[in-house]
mmCIF file of C-alpha atoms in Angstrom:
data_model
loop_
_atom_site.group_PDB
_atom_site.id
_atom_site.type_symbol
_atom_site.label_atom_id
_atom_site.label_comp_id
_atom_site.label_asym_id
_atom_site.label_seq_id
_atom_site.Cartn_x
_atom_site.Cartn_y
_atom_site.Cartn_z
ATOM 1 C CA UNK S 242 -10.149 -18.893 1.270
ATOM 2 C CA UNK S 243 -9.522 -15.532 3.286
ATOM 3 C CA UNK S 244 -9.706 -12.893 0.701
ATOM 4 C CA UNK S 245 -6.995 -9.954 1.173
ATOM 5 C CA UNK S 246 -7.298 -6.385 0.191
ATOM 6 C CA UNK S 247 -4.848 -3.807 0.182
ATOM 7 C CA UNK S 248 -5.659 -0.294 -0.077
ATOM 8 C CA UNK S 249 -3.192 2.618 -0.524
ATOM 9 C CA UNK S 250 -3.723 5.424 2.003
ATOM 10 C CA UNK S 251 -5.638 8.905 0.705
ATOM 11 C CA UNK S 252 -3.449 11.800 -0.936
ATOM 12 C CA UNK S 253 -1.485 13.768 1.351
ATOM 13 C CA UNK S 254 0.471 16.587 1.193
ATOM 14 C CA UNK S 255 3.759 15.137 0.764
ATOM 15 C CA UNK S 256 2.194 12.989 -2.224
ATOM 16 C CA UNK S 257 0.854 16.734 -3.691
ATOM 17 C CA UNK S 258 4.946 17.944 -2.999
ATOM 18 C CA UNK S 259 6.393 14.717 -4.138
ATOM 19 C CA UNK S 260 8.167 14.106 -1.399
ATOM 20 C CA UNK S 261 9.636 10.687 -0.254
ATOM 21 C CA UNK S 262 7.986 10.351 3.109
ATOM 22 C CA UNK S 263 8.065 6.922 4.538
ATOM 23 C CA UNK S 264 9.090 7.579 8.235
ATOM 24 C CA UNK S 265 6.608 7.439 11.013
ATOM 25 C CA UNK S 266 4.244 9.953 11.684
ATOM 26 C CA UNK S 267 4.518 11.155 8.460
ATOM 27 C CA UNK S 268 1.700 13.453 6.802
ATOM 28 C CA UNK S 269 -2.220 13.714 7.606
ATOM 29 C CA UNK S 270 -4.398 13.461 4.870
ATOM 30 C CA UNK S 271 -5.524 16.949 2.538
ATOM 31 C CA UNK S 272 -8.868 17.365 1.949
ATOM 32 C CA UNK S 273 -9.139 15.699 -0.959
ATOM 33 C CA UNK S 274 -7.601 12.788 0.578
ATOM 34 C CA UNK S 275 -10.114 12.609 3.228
ATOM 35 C CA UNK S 276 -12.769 12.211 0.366
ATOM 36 C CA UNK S 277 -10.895 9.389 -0.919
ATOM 37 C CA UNK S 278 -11.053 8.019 2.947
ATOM 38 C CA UNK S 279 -14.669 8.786 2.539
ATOM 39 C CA UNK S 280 -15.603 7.001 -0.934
ATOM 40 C CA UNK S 281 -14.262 3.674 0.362
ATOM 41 C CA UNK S 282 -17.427 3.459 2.835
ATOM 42 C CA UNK S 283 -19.503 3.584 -0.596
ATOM 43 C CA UNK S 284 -16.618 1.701 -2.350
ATOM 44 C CA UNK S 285 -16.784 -1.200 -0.223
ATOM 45 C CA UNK S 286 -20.499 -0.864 0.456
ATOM 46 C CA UNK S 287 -21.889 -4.615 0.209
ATOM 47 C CA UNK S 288 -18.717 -6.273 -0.108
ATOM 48 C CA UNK S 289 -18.177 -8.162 3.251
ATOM 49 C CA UNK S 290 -14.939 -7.227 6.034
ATOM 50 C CA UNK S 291 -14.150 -9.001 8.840
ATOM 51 C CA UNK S 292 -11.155 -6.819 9.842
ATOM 52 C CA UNK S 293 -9.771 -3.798 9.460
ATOM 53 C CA UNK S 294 -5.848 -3.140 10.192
ATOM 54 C CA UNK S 295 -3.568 -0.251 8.947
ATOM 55 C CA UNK S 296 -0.218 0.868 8.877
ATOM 56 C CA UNK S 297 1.013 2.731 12.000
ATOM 57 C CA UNK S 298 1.281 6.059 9.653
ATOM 58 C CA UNK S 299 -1.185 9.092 10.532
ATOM 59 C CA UNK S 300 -2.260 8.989 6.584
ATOM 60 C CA UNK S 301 -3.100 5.542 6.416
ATOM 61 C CA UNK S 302 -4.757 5.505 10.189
ATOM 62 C CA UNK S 303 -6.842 8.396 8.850
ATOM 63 C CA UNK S 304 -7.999 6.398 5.558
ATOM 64 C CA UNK S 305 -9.208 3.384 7.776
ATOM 65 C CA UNK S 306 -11.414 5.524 9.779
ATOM 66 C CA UNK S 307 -14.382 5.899 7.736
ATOM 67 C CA UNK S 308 -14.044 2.645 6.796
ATOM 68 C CA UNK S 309 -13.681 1.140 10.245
ATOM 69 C CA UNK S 310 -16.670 3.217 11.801
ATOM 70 C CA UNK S 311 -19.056 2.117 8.852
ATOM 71 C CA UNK S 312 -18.345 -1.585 9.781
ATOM 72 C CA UNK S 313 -18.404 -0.915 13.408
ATOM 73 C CA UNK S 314 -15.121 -2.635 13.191
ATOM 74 C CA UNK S 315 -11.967 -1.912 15.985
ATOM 75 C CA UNK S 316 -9.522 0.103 14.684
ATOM 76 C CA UNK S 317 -6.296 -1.905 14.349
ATOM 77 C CA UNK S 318 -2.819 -1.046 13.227
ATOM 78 C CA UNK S 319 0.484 -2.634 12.649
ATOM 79 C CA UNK S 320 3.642 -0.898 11.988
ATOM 80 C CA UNK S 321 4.075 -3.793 10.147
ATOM 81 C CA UNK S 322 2.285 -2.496 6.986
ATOM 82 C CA UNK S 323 4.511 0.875 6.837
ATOM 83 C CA UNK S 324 6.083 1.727 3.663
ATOM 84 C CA UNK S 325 9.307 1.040 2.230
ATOM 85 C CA UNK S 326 11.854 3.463 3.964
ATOM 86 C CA UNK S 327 13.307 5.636 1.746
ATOM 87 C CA UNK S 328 16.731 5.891 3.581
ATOM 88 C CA UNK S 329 18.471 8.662 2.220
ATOM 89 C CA UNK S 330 16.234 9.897 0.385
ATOM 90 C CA UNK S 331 13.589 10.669 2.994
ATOM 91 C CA UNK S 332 11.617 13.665 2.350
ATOM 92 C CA UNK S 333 13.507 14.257 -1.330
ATOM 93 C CA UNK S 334 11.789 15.389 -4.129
ATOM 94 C CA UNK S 335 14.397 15.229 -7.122
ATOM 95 C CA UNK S 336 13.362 13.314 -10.447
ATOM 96 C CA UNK S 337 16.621 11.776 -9.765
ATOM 97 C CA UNK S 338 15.833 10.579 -5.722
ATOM 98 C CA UNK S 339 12.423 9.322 -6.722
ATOM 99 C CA UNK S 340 14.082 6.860 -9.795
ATOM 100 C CA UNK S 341 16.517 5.460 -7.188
ATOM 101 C CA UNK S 342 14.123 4.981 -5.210
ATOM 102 C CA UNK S 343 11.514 3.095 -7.290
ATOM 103 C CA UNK S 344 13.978 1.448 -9.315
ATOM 104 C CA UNK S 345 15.384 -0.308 -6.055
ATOM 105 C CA UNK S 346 11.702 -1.151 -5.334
ATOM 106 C CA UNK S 347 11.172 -2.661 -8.854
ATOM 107 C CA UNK S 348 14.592 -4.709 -8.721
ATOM 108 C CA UNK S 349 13.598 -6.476 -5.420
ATOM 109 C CA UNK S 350 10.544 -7.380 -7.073
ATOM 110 C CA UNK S 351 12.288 -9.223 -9.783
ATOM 111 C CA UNK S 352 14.686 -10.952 -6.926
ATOM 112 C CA UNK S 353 17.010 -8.570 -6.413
ATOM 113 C CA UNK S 354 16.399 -8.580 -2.675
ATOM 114 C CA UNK S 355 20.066 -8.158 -1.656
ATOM 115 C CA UNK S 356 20.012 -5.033 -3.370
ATOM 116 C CA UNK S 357 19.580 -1.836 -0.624
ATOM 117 C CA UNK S 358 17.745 1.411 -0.272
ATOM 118 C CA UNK S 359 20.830 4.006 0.450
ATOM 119 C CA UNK S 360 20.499 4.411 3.590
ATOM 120 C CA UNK S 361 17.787 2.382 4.133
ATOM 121 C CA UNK S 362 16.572 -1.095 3.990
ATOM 122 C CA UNK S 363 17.354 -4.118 1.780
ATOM 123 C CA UNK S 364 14.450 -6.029 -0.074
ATOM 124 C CA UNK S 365 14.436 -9.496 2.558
ATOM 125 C CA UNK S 366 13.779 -7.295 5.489
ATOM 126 C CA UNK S 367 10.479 -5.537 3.765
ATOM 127 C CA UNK S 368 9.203 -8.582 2.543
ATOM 128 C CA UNK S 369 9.688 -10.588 5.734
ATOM 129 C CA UNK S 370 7.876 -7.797 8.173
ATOM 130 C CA UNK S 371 5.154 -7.372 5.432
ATOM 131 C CA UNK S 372 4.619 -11.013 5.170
ATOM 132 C CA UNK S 373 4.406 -10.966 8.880
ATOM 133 C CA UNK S 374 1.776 -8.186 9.338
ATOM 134 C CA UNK S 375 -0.298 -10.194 7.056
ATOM 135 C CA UNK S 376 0.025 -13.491 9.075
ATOM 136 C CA UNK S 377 -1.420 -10.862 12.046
ATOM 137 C CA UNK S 378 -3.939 -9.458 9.972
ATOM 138 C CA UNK S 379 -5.804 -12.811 9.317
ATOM 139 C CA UNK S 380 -4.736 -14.711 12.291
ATOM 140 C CA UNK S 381 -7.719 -16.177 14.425
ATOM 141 C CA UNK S 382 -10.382 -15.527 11.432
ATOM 142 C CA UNK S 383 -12.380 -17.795 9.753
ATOM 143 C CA UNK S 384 -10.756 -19.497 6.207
ATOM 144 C CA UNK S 385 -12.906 -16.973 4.105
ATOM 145 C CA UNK S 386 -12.498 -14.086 5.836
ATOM 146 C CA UNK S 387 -12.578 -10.621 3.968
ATOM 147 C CA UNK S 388 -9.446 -7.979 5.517
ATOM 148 C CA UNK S 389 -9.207 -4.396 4.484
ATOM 149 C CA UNK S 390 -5.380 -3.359 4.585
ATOM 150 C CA UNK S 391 -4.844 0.335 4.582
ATOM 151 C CA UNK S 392 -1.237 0.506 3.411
ATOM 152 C CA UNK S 393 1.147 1.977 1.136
ATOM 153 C CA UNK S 394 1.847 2.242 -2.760
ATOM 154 C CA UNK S 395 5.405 1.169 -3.315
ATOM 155 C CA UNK S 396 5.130 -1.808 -0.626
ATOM 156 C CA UNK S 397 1.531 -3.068 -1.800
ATOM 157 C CA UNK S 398 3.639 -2.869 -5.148
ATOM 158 C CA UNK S 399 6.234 -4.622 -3.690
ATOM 159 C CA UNK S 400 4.461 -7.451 -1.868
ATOM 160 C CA UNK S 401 1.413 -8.242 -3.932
ATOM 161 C CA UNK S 402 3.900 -9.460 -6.962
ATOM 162 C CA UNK S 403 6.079 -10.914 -4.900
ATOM 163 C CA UNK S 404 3.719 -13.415 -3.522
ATOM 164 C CA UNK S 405 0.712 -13.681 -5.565
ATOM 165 C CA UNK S 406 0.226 -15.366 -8.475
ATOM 166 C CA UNK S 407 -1.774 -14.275 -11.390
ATOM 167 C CA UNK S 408 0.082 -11.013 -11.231
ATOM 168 C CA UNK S 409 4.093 -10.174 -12.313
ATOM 169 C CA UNK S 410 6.243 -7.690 -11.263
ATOM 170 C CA UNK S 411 6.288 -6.890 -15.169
ATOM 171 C CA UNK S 412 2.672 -6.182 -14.824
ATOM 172 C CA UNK S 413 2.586 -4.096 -12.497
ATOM 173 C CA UNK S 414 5.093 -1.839 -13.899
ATOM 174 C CA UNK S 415 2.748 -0.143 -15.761
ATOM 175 C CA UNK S 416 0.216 -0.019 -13.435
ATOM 176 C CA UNK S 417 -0.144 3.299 -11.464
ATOM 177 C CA UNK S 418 -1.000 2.258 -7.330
ATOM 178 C CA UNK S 419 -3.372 6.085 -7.026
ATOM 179 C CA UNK S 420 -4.071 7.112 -3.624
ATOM 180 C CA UNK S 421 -6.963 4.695 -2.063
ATOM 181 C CA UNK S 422 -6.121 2.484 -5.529
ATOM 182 C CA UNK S 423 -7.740 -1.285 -3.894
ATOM 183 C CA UNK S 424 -5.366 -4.886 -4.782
ATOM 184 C CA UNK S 425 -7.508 -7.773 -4.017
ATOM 185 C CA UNK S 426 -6.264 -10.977 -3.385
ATOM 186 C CA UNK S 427 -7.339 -14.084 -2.583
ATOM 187 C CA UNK S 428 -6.119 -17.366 -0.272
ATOM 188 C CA UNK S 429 -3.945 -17.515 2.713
ATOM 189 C CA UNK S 430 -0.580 -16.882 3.783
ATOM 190 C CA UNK S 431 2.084 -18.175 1.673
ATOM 191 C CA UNK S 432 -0.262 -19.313 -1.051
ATOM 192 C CA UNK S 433 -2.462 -15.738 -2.743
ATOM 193 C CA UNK S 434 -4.148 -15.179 -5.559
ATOM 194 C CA UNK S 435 -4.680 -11.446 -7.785
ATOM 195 C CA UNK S 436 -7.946 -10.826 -7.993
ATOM 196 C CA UNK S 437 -8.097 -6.984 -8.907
ATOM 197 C CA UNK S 438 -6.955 -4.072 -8.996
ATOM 198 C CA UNK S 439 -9.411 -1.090 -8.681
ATOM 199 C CA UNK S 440 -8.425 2.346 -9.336
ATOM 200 C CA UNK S 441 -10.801 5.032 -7.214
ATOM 201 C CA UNK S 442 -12.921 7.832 -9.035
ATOM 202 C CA UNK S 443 -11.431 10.788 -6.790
ATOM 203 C CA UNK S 444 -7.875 11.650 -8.081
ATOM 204 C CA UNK S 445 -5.601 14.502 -8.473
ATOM 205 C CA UNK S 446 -4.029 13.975 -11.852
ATOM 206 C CA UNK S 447 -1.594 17.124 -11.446
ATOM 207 C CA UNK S 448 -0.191 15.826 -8.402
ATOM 208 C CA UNK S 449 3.731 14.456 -7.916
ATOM 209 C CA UNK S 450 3.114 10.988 -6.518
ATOM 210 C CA UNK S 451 6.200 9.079 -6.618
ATOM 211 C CA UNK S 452 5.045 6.188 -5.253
ATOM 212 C CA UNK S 453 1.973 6.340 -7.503
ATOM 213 C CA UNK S 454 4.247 5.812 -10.591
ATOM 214 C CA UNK S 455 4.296 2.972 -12.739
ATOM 215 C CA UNK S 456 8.153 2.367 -14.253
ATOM 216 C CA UNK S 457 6.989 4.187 -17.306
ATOM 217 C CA UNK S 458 6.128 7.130 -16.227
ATOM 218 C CA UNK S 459 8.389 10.066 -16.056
#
């Protein structure tokens, strides 16, 4: 079985802010989140990748690098793996913008998929182009492949309950996705498995991370 994992990108500024930025370019990476890029050489170290893909987004390109150039690997992305567009609220930073927006997030991953972003998109359409960068990702490996998936908090979120079992949305409500936070699954498409979910050791506990936040949190 091909066995799946899906990393959140490194801290950037907007995550620092708390801003809502999901549109492409979007943000580089601050320092500290280039030491988070950095760890996952030592983080991974032993564990075996076959590929290496990211979103399309400068933070997550920037958090496959290290990664990438340890394995020797090509650097791959797919637009595919972008976040969940915040609409309306792009860029926002209210308590208020950042509950809309993770509430909508949590109430497709109970079913609610009609439900829509303001502004933005409705659940079907994320889960159908993530599902779709993930058919990419593993197509033309071997059946127990390892992938590295640099991604993004709310749509790792997102997907990984939506398709895996072993894990609920309920679960993962009060689970916090940290910047370079690792979701391991295991299978093939249409059919995964949660295997973990690692938390890194280089964080920035004072920092307003939206899409960090587990439904719990303030």
């Amino acid at each position: 079985m091909t066995t799946l994992h899906l990393i959140r990108h490194g801290q950037t500024p907007n995550n620092v802010a708390g801003a809502l930025d999901t549109a492409l370019p979007g943000a580089g990476l601050t320092d500290l989140g280039m030491r988070q890029a950095e760890d996952l050489v030592r983080r991974f170290d032993g564990t075996p990748l076959d590929r290496v893909v990211s979103s399309a987004h400068r933070r997550a390109v920037l958090t496959a690098a290290p990664l990438t150039r340890a394995r020797a690997l090509e650097p791959l992305q797919d637009e595919g793996f972008g976040e969940v567009g915040a609409g309306d609220l792009e860029m926002m930073t209210t308590h208020e913008s950042h509950m809309t927006y993770l509430t909508t997030v949590f109430d497709w991953s109970e079913g609610e998929l009609d439900e829509r972003m303001p502004g933005g998109p409705d659940g079907h359409s994320v889960l159908e182009r993530y599902e779709a960068a993930i058919a990419r990702a593993v197509e033309g490996l071997a059946d127990d492949a390892a992938v590295a998936v640099v991604s993004h908090g709310a749509v790792i979120r997102l997907w990984a309950t939506s398709q895996a079992s072993g894990i609920t949305p309920k679960d993962a409500e009060h689970k916090r996705l940290l910047n370079t936070t690792v979701v391991t699954l295991e299978g093939r498409p249409g059919d995964w498995r949660f295997v973990g979910w690692d938390d890194p050791n280089i964080v920035d506990a004072g920092a307003s991370d939206p899409t960090a936040d587990a439904e719990d949190d303030d």
